[in-house]
Amino acid sequence: MDIAIVGAGLGGLALARVLHVNGIDAVVYEREPSRGARGQGGMLDIHSGQRALREAGLIERFYSIARGEGQDMRLLTPDGTLLLQEDTPDDAPLKRPEVDRADLRNLLLDSLPEDMVRWGHAFTSADNGLLHFADGSTATYDLLVGADGAASRVRALLTDARPAHIGQNVVEVGIPDIDRTHPDLAAMVGRGNYWVLGNGISLAAQRNGDGRVRIGVSFYNTAEDWFATSGIPFDDPAAARARLIDLLPGWDPQITALIAACDDAVTPRSITTLPVGLTWPSPPGVTLVGDAAHLMPPTGQGANMALLDGARLALALAAHPHDLPTAVEEYEREMFERTSAAARMSAEMKELLMSPDAAQKMLSFFQPG
C-alpha cells in the first residue's frame, strides 16, 4: 500500500518511524526545502509520548538528548513572591524531561532512510488517489495522513472545523546564552521552568538546551486583534520590549528585567484551538495526526499526543496490513477518546491560567491537599 504522510513534524515522523520498524514503507512530503529551513521552537515536556518513542525503538537515544534538570520549576506571583520551587535530583527518573524540539525532530529524521522524506513538496490538494503539490508534481496514495499542523490542508478533506481564537495572545522573546550574558538572571530562572502568574497575565521562562531562555508573556481574555491595539511596535524591538514592560504594571523589577535583557526577536502569537472532542466520519483513505486533528492550548499535551498518534496509527496499520479501513477506524476510535481527554485537560488548565487567582490555583494543582 502507498502511505503518504503530509508534514514532517513530530506526529508524521513518529508514524513513519514506527511503520519503518514494522517493515512498512511510507513517504513523508514536507513543504520546507530542508530540515533546517526554519526554527523548530523551544523545549518540550515529554511524558506520555515516551510510549511512542519506545515503539519507535528510540527511547534510549531520547534519554541521551533529554534534560532531566528541565523538570525543575519555580512558581511566583508578579510581586516576586516565590510560591513553589522544585529542584530535580540528578538521579531522578526521567518522567517528564524537557527536550529541544529540534533535537527530537532530528532524532526521528535520523532514524529514517534518507529517501523516506521528500523535502520541498507543498501539498495543495488530493483527489482519486492522487496528491497534488505546488510545483505541479503528483504522487499516488492508498492512505493519505495529514500531519500538517494547525493550518492543515488535509483536514479539509474530513471536516469543516477550523481553529478558533481562544482569548490568549502571546509575545515571545528570549535571552541568548544567559549564563554568560546575564548570570544573575540565569540564577533566578534556574535550570528548568520559571512561571509568574498574575491577574490575566502570565510569564513563562524556559531554559533551552542551547543556553537560550525562551520567554512567553501571555495576555488572557484578549481579542483576536489585540496585537493591533496593544501598542506594541513589533517593528522596533527596543520599543516593543519597553511597551511589554509597561503592560506589566506593579510587577517586580527583577522579573521585568528578564524582558529588558532579551534580544531583538520579538514575536506575536495568537493562540487558536480546534473544538474539544472533534470527530469526523471516516472516509476511505484519509486520516489525521497531531495538531491537524486536535489542536489544543499550549499546556504540555500537544507534542505528546502527536507522537502517540503516529505510533498508534502505525501499529494499527501493522496489525491490519491488508485492511486499511479497519486499521484507520481502530486508530481513530482510540485517538478520539485519548485526545478528547487531553484537550479537556488542556482547556481546564487554560481556564486556570486565566483566573484572577491563577498562582494560588496552580500551587494547589502541584501540591494538592
Short mmCIF file of C-alpha atoms in Angstrom, two decimals:
data_model
loop_
_atom_site.label_atom_id
_atom_site.label_comp_id
_atom_site.label_asym_id
_atom_site.label_seq_id
_atom_site.Cartn_x
_atom_site.Cartn_y
_atom_site.Cartn_z
CA MET A 1 0.00 0.00 0.00
CA ASP A 2 1.12 3.56 -0.73
CA ILE A 3 1.11 5.55 2.53
CA ALA A 4 1.61 9.28 2.03
CA ILE A 5 2.30 11.43 5.09
CA VAL A 6 1.94 15.17 4.59
CA GLY A 7 4.13 17.01 7.09
CA ALA A 8 7.48 16.23 8.71
CA GLY A 9 6.57 17.27 12.23
CA LEU A 10 6.71 15.02 15.26
CA GLY A 11 3.48 13.15 14.52
CA GLY A 12 4.28 12.45 10.89
CA LEU A 13 7.83 11.37 11.65
CA ALA A 14 6.76 9.13 14.55
CA LEU A 15 4.30 7.47 12.18
CA ALA A 16 7.00 7.00 9.53
CA ARG A 17 9.47 5.59 12.06
CA VAL A 18 7.11 3.05 13.66
CA LEU A 19 5.97 1.97 10.19
CA HIS A 20 9.62 1.51 9.22
CA VAL A 21 10.29 -0.54 12.38
CA ASN A 22 7.39 -2.77 11.36
CA GLY A 23 8.62 -3.20 7.80
CA ILE A 24 6.05 -0.92 6.15
CA ASP A 25 7.10 1.68 3.59
CA ALA A 26 5.78 5.24 3.58
CA VAL A 27 6.77 8.61 2.14
CA VAL A 28 6.76 11.88 4.08
CA TYR A 29 6.11 15.00 2.00
CA GLU A 30 7.28 18.24 3.62
CA ARG A 31 6.81 21.74 2.21
CA GLU A 32 10.03 23.11 3.76
CA PRO A 33 13.09 22.78 1.50
CA SER A 34 15.25 21.15 4.20
CA ARG A 35 15.25 20.13 7.84
CA GLY A 36 16.99 23.35 8.86
CA ALA A 37 14.86 25.73 6.80
CA ARG A 38 13.27 27.31 9.89
CA GLY A 39 13.48 27.21 13.66
CA GLN A 40 11.55 24.48 15.44
CA GLY A 41 10.58 26.29 18.63
CA GLY A 42 11.60 25.69 22.21
CA MET A 43 11.62 22.86 24.71
CA LEU A 44 9.01 20.13 25.01
CA ASP A 45 7.83 18.31 28.13
CA ILE A 46 7.73 14.68 27.00
CA HIS A 47 5.76 12.33 29.27
CA SER A 48 3.12 10.07 27.69
CA GLY A 49 4.88 10.49 24.35
CA GLN A 50 7.70 8.32 25.68
CA ARG A 51 5.48 5.32 24.92
CA ALA A 52 5.65 6.22 21.25
CA LEU A 53 9.42 6.54 21.38
CA ARG A 54 9.61 3.05 22.88
CA GLU A 55 7.56 1.67 19.99
CA ALA A 56 9.93 3.54 17.67
CA GLY A 57 12.97 1.88 19.27
CA LEU A 58 14.36 5.29 20.17
CA ILE A 59 13.84 5.61 23.92
CA GLU A 60 17.50 5.24 24.90
CA ARG A 61 18.58 7.74 22.28
CA PHE A 62 15.85 10.06 23.55
CA TYR A 63 17.19 9.81 27.09
CA SER A 64 20.63 10.79 25.80
CA ILE A 65 19.32 14.13 24.49
CA ALA A 66 16.67 14.82 27.16
CA ARG A 67 17.31 17.26 30.00
CA GLY A 68 16.26 15.87 33.37
CA GLU A 69 17.03 19.20 35.03
CA GLY A 70 14.39 20.70 32.74
CA GLN A 71 11.84 19.24 35.17
CA ASP A 72 12.83 21.92 37.71
CA MET A 73 10.12 24.50 38.34
CA ARG A 74 9.70 27.83 40.10
CA LEU A 75 6.29 29.43 40.57
CA LEU A 76 5.92 33.08 41.56
CA THR A 77 3.40 35.88 41.83
CA PRO A 78 4.03 39.17 39.97
CA ASP A 79 5.29 40.88 43.15
CA GLY A 80 8.14 38.38 43.26
CA THR A 81 6.77 36.05 45.95
CA LEU A 82 8.14 32.55 45.42
CA LEU A 83 5.29 30.08 45.97
CA LEU A 84 6.99 26.87 44.88
CA GLN A 85 10.47 25.68 43.97
CA GLU A 86 11.05 22.13 42.81
CA ASP A 87 14.62 21.06 42.05
CA THR A 88 15.09 17.69 40.38
CA PRO A 89 17.73 15.39 41.90
CA ASP A 90 20.40 14.34 39.42
CA ASP A 91 19.39 10.69 39.77
CA ALA A 92 15.63 11.30 39.42
CA PRO A 93 13.81 9.21 36.78
CA LEU A 94 13.10 10.97 33.50
CA LYS A 95 9.32 11.01 33.91
CA ARG A 96 8.77 14.42 32.29
CA PRO A 97 12.13 15.56 30.91
CA GLU A 98 12.46 18.56 28.64
CA VAL A 99 13.92 18.16 25.18
CA ASP A 100 14.66 20.67 22.46
CA ARG A 101 12.01 20.25 19.74
CA ALA A 102 14.68 20.45 17.03
CA ASP A 103 16.75 17.74 18.73
CA LEU A 104 13.73 15.43 18.99
CA ARG A 105 12.80 16.06 15.37
CA ASN A 106 16.37 15.36 14.27
CA LEU A 107 16.35 12.13 16.29
CA LEU A 108 13.30 10.98 14.35
CA LEU A 109 14.65 12.16 11.00
CA ASP A 110 18.00 10.45 11.53
CA SER A 111 16.19 7.17 12.26
CA LEU A 112 14.59 7.08 8.80
CA PRO A 113 16.03 6.09 5.43
CA GLU A 114 17.14 9.26 3.67
CA ASP A 115 14.68 8.91 0.77
CA MET A 116 11.69 8.49 3.09
CA VAL A 117 11.31 12.29 3.48
CA ARG A 118 10.75 14.36 0.33
CA TRP A 119 11.58 17.99 1.02
CA GLY A 120 10.15 20.90 -0.95
CA HIS A 121 6.77 19.25 -1.57
CA ALA A 122 4.00 21.69 -0.61
CA PHE A 123 0.70 19.79 -0.62
CA THR A 124 -2.19 21.60 -2.32
CA SER A 125 -4.94 19.02 -2.87
CA ALA A 126 -5.84 15.35 -3.28
CA ASP A 127 -8.36 13.50 -5.41
CA ASN A 128 -8.91 9.98 -6.68
CA GLY A 129 -5.77 8.61 -5.03
CA LEU A 130 -3.53 11.37 -6.37
CA LEU A 131 -1.67 14.05 -4.39
CA HIS A 132 -1.01 17.42 -5.98
CA PHE A 133 1.88 19.67 -4.97
CA ALA A 134 2.54 23.37 -5.55
CA ASP A 135 5.34 22.69 -8.02
CA GLY A 136 2.94 20.77 -10.28
CA SER A 137 4.19 17.30 -9.33
CA THR A 138 1.89 14.49 -8.21
CA ALA A 139 2.10 11.24 -6.24
CA THR A 140 -0.24 8.31 -5.72
CA TYR A 141 -1.57 7.11 -2.37
CA ASP A 142 -3.78 4.47 -0.84
CA LEU A 143 -3.72 6.18 2.55
CA LEU A 144 -3.19 9.92 3.00
CA VAL A 145 -2.23 11.06 6.51
CA GLY A 146 -2.45 14.75 7.31
CA ALA A 147 0.36 15.58 9.71
CA ASP A 148 0.48 19.18 8.53
CA GLY A 149 -0.23 21.01 11.76
CA ALA A 150 -2.64 23.71 12.86
CA ALA A 151 -3.20 25.11 9.35
CA SER A 152 -3.67 21.63 7.87
CA ARG A 153 -4.79 21.46 4.25
CA VAL A 154 -5.57 17.75 4.54
CA ARG A 155 -8.09 18.43 7.34
CA ALA A 156 -10.49 20.00 4.82
CA LEU A 157 -10.97 16.54 3.25
CA LEU A 158 -12.52 15.32 6.52
CA THR A 159 -14.20 18.21 8.33
CA ASP A 160 -15.17 21.86 8.02
CA ALA A 161 -13.77 22.57 11.50
CA ARG A 162 -11.18 25.34 11.67
CA PRO A 163 -9.01 26.60 14.54
CA ALA A 164 -10.61 29.42 16.53
CA HIS A 165 -9.03 32.05 18.76
CA ILE A 166 -9.34 31.29 22.49
CA GLY A 167 -8.71 34.70 24.02
CA GLN A 168 -4.97 34.24 24.51
CA ASN A 169 -2.24 36.26 22.82
CA VAL A 170 1.43 35.60 23.48
CA VAL A 171 4.52 37.71 22.93
CA GLU A 172 7.62 35.55 22.60
CA VAL A 173 11.07 36.92 23.43
CA GLY A 174 14.33 35.37 24.59
CA ILE A 175 17.75 35.82 26.17
CA PRO A 176 20.64 34.11 24.34
CA ASP A 177 23.50 32.47 26.25
CA ILE A 178 22.02 33.65 29.55
CA ASP A 179 24.68 32.06 31.80
CA ARG A 180 27.36 34.22 30.21
CA THR A 181 25.41 37.37 29.38
CA HIS A 182 23.19 37.65 32.48
CA PRO A 183 24.35 35.24 35.22
CA ASP A 184 22.12 36.93 37.82
CA LEU A 185 19.02 36.31 35.74
CA ALA A 186 20.23 32.79 34.96
CA ALA A 187 20.37 32.01 38.67
CA MET A 188 16.91 33.48 39.17
CA VAL A 189 15.32 31.40 36.39
CA GLY A 190 17.10 28.21 37.42
CA ARG A 191 17.59 25.12 35.26
CA GLY A 192 14.06 24.48 34.08
CA ASN A 193 10.77 26.40 34.03
CA TYR A 194 10.07 29.73 35.71
CA TRP A 195 6.41 30.73 35.89
CA VAL A 196 4.93 34.03 37.04
CA LEU A 197 1.13 34.07 37.19
CA GLY A 198 -0.85 37.25 37.69
CA ASN A 199 -4.34 38.57 37.06
CA GLY A 200 -4.96 37.68 33.44
CA ILE A 201 -1.25 37.66 32.52
CA SER A 202 1.44 35.01 32.79
CA LEU A 203 5.16 34.95 32.09
CA ALA A 204 6.80 31.61 31.35
CA ALA A 205 10.58 31.47 31.06
CA GLN A 206 12.09 28.21 29.92
CA ARG A 207 15.68 27.03 29.67
CA ASN A 208 16.60 25.71 26.23
CA GLY A 209 19.35 23.22 25.55
CA ASP A 210 21.43 25.81 23.65
CA GLY A 211 21.65 28.15 26.65
CA ARG A 212 18.86 30.42 25.49
CA VAL A 213 15.98 31.26 27.80
CA ARG A 214 12.75 31.40 25.84
CA ILE A 215 10.11 33.67 27.37
CA GLY A 216 6.41 33.85 26.57
CA VAL A 217 4.23 36.60 28.03
CA SER A 218 0.58 35.58 27.71
CA PHE A 219 -2.32 38.01 27.84
CA TYR A 220 -5.62 36.23 28.55
CA ASN A 221 -9.19 37.34 27.86
CA THR A 222 -7.92 39.37 24.92
CA ALA A 223 -9.45 39.70 21.46
CA GLU A 224 -8.06 38.18 18.29
CA ASP A 225 -7.00 41.65 17.10
CA TRP A 226 -5.35 42.52 20.43
CA PHE A 227 -1.89 42.90 18.92
CA ALA A 228 -3.17 45.72 16.70
CA THR A 229 -4.48 47.62 19.74
CA SER A 230 -1.79 46.70 22.30
CA GLY A 231 0.60 49.47 21.33
CA ILE A 232 3.50 47.02 20.95
CA PRO A 233 5.64 48.20 17.98
CA PHE A 234 6.88 44.85 16.73
CA ASP A 235 8.99 46.55 14.05
CA ASP A 236 11.04 48.31 16.76
CA PRO A 237 12.39 45.64 19.18
CA ALA A 238 13.70 48.05 21.82
CA ALA A 239 10.41 49.94 21.93
CA ALA A 240 8.49 46.67 21.87
CA ARG A 241 10.35 45.45 24.97
CA ALA A 242 9.67 48.74 26.73
CA ARG A 243 5.97 48.60 25.88
CA LEU A 244 5.78 44.99 27.02
CA ILE A 245 7.18 46.00 30.41
CA ASP A 246 4.63 48.86 30.56
CA LEU A 247 1.89 46.26 30.17
CA LEU A 248 3.07 44.63 33.42
CA PRO A 249 2.39 47.39 35.98
CA GLY A 250 3.30 46.50 39.54
CA TRP A 251 5.44 43.53 38.55
CA ASP A 252 8.69 43.05 40.46
CA PRO A 253 11.58 44.78 38.60
CA GLN A 254 13.66 41.59 38.87
CA ILE A 255 11.01 39.79 36.79
CA THR A 256 10.62 42.51 34.17
CA ALA A 257 14.43 42.61 33.93
CA LEU A 258 14.07 39.34 32.02
CA ILE A 259 12.25 41.20 29.25
CA ALA A 260 14.69 44.10 29.25
CA ALA A 261 17.56 41.64 28.72
CA CYS A 262 16.02 39.99 25.65
CA ASP A 263 17.42 40.22 22.16
CA ASP A 264 15.64 41.69 19.14
CA ALA A 265 13.50 38.63 18.33
CA VAL A 266 10.01 39.73 19.41
CA THR A 267 7.26 37.51 18.01
CA PRO A 268 3.47 37.80 18.41
CA ARG A 269 1.47 34.54 18.57
CA SER A 270 -2.30 34.36 18.58
CA ILE A 271 -3.45 31.08 20.18
CA THR A 272 -6.12 29.05 18.43
CA THR A 273 -7.59 25.59 19.02
CA LEU A 274 -9.88 23.10 17.36
CA PRO A 275 -13.17 22.16 19.09
CA VAL A 276 -12.70 19.78 22.01
CA GLY A 277 -13.88 16.31 21.05
CA LEU A 278 -13.71 16.92 17.29
CA THR A 279 -14.50 13.77 15.28
CA TRP A 280 -15.39 13.01 11.68
CA PRO A 281 -16.90 10.11 9.78
CA SER A 282 -14.06 8.02 8.39
CA PRO A 283 -13.91 8.27 4.60
CA PRO A 284 -11.71 5.75 2.81
CA GLY A 285 -8.05 6.54 2.59
CA VAL A 286 -7.62 9.73 4.69
CA THR A 287 -6.89 10.45 8.35
CA LEU A 288 -5.08 12.97 10.56
CA VAL A 289 -2.46 13.02 13.33
CA GLY A 290 -1.22 15.72 15.70
CA ASP A 291 -2.37 19.34 15.59
CA ALA A 292 -4.12 18.71 12.28
CA ALA A 293 -6.55 16.51 14.22
CA HIS A 294 -6.77 18.09 17.67
CA LEU A 295 -5.06 21.47 18.08
CA MET A 296 -5.02 22.24 21.83
CA PRO A 297 -3.92 25.09 24.10
CA PRO A 298 -0.13 25.02 24.67
CA THR A 299 -0.17 23.33 28.09
CA GLY A 300 2.18 20.37 27.54
CA GLN A 301 -0.09 17.87 25.77
CA GLY A 302 0.17 18.58 22.04
CA ALA A 303 3.56 17.08 21.23
CA ASN A 304 2.88 14.01 23.37
CA MET A 305 -0.45 13.39 21.64
CA ALA A 306 1.18 13.81 18.21
CA LEU A 307 3.86 11.24 19.00
CA LEU A 308 1.25 8.80 20.30
CA ASP A 309 -0.96 9.40 17.25
CA GLY A 310 1.87 8.47 14.92
CA ALA A 311 2.77 5.32 16.85
CA ARG A 312 -0.85 4.19 17.33
CA LEU A 313 -1.71 4.60 13.65
CA ALA A 314 1.44 2.74 12.59
CA LEU A 315 0.65 -0.14 14.94
CA ALA A 316 -2.92 -0.33 13.66
CA LEU A 317 -1.64 -0.47 10.07
CA ALA A 318 0.87 -3.16 11.03
CA ALA A 319 -1.92 -5.19 12.65
CA HIS A 320 -4.19 -4.86 9.57
CA PRO A 321 -1.80 -4.58 6.62
CA HIS A 322 -4.43 -5.63 4.07
CA ASP A 323 -7.41 -3.80 5.57
CA LEU A 324 -6.90 -0.04 5.58
CA PRO A 325 -10.46 0.87 6.63
CA THR A 326 -10.25 -1.34 9.72
CA ALA A 327 -6.80 -0.01 10.64
CA VAL A 328 -7.89 3.62 10.30
CA GLU A 329 -11.14 3.06 12.19
CA GLU A 330 -9.28 1.32 15.02
CA TYR A 331 -6.75 4.15 15.23
CA GLU A 332 -9.35 6.95 15.09
CA ARG A 333 -11.56 5.35 17.75
CA GLU A 334 -8.64 5.25 20.21
CA MET A 335 -7.29 8.65 19.13
CA PHE A 336 -10.65 10.44 19.51
CA GLU A 337 -11.07 9.17 23.07
CA ARG A 338 -7.46 9.79 24.15
CA THR A 339 -7.07 13.24 22.65
CA SER A 340 -10.50 14.44 23.76
CA ALA A 341 -9.47 13.74 27.35
CA ALA A 342 -6.16 15.56 26.79
CA ALA A 343 -7.93 18.51 25.15
CA ARG A 344 -10.34 18.82 28.07
CA MET A 345 -7.40 18.78 30.46
CA SER A 346 -5.63 21.46 28.40
CA ALA A 347 -8.76 23.61 28.30
CA GLU A 348 -9.12 23.33 32.08
CA MET A 349 -5.50 24.37 32.54
CA LYS A 350 -6.05 27.35 30.25
CA GLU A 351 -9.08 28.38 32.31
CA LEU A 352 -6.96 28.09 35.46
CA LEU A 353 -4.30 30.36 33.96
CA MET A 354 -6.95 32.92 33.03
CA SER A 355 -8.38 33.13 36.55
CA PRO A 356 -7.66 36.09 38.88
CA ASP A 357 -6.04 33.81 41.47
CA ALA A 358 -4.12 31.71 38.94
CA ALA A 359 -0.95 31.46 41.04
CA GLN A 360 -2.72 30.00 44.08
CA LYS A 361 -4.73 27.61 41.90
CA MET A 362 -1.58 26.44 40.19
CA LEU A 363 0.09 25.93 43.57
CA SER A 364 -2.86 23.76 44.62
CA PHE A 365 -2.57 21.84 41.35
CA PHE A 366 1.06 20.96 42.05
CA GLN A 367 0.55 20.47 45.79
CA PRO A 368 -2.95 19.02 46.20
CA GLY A 369 -4.30 18.77 49.68
#
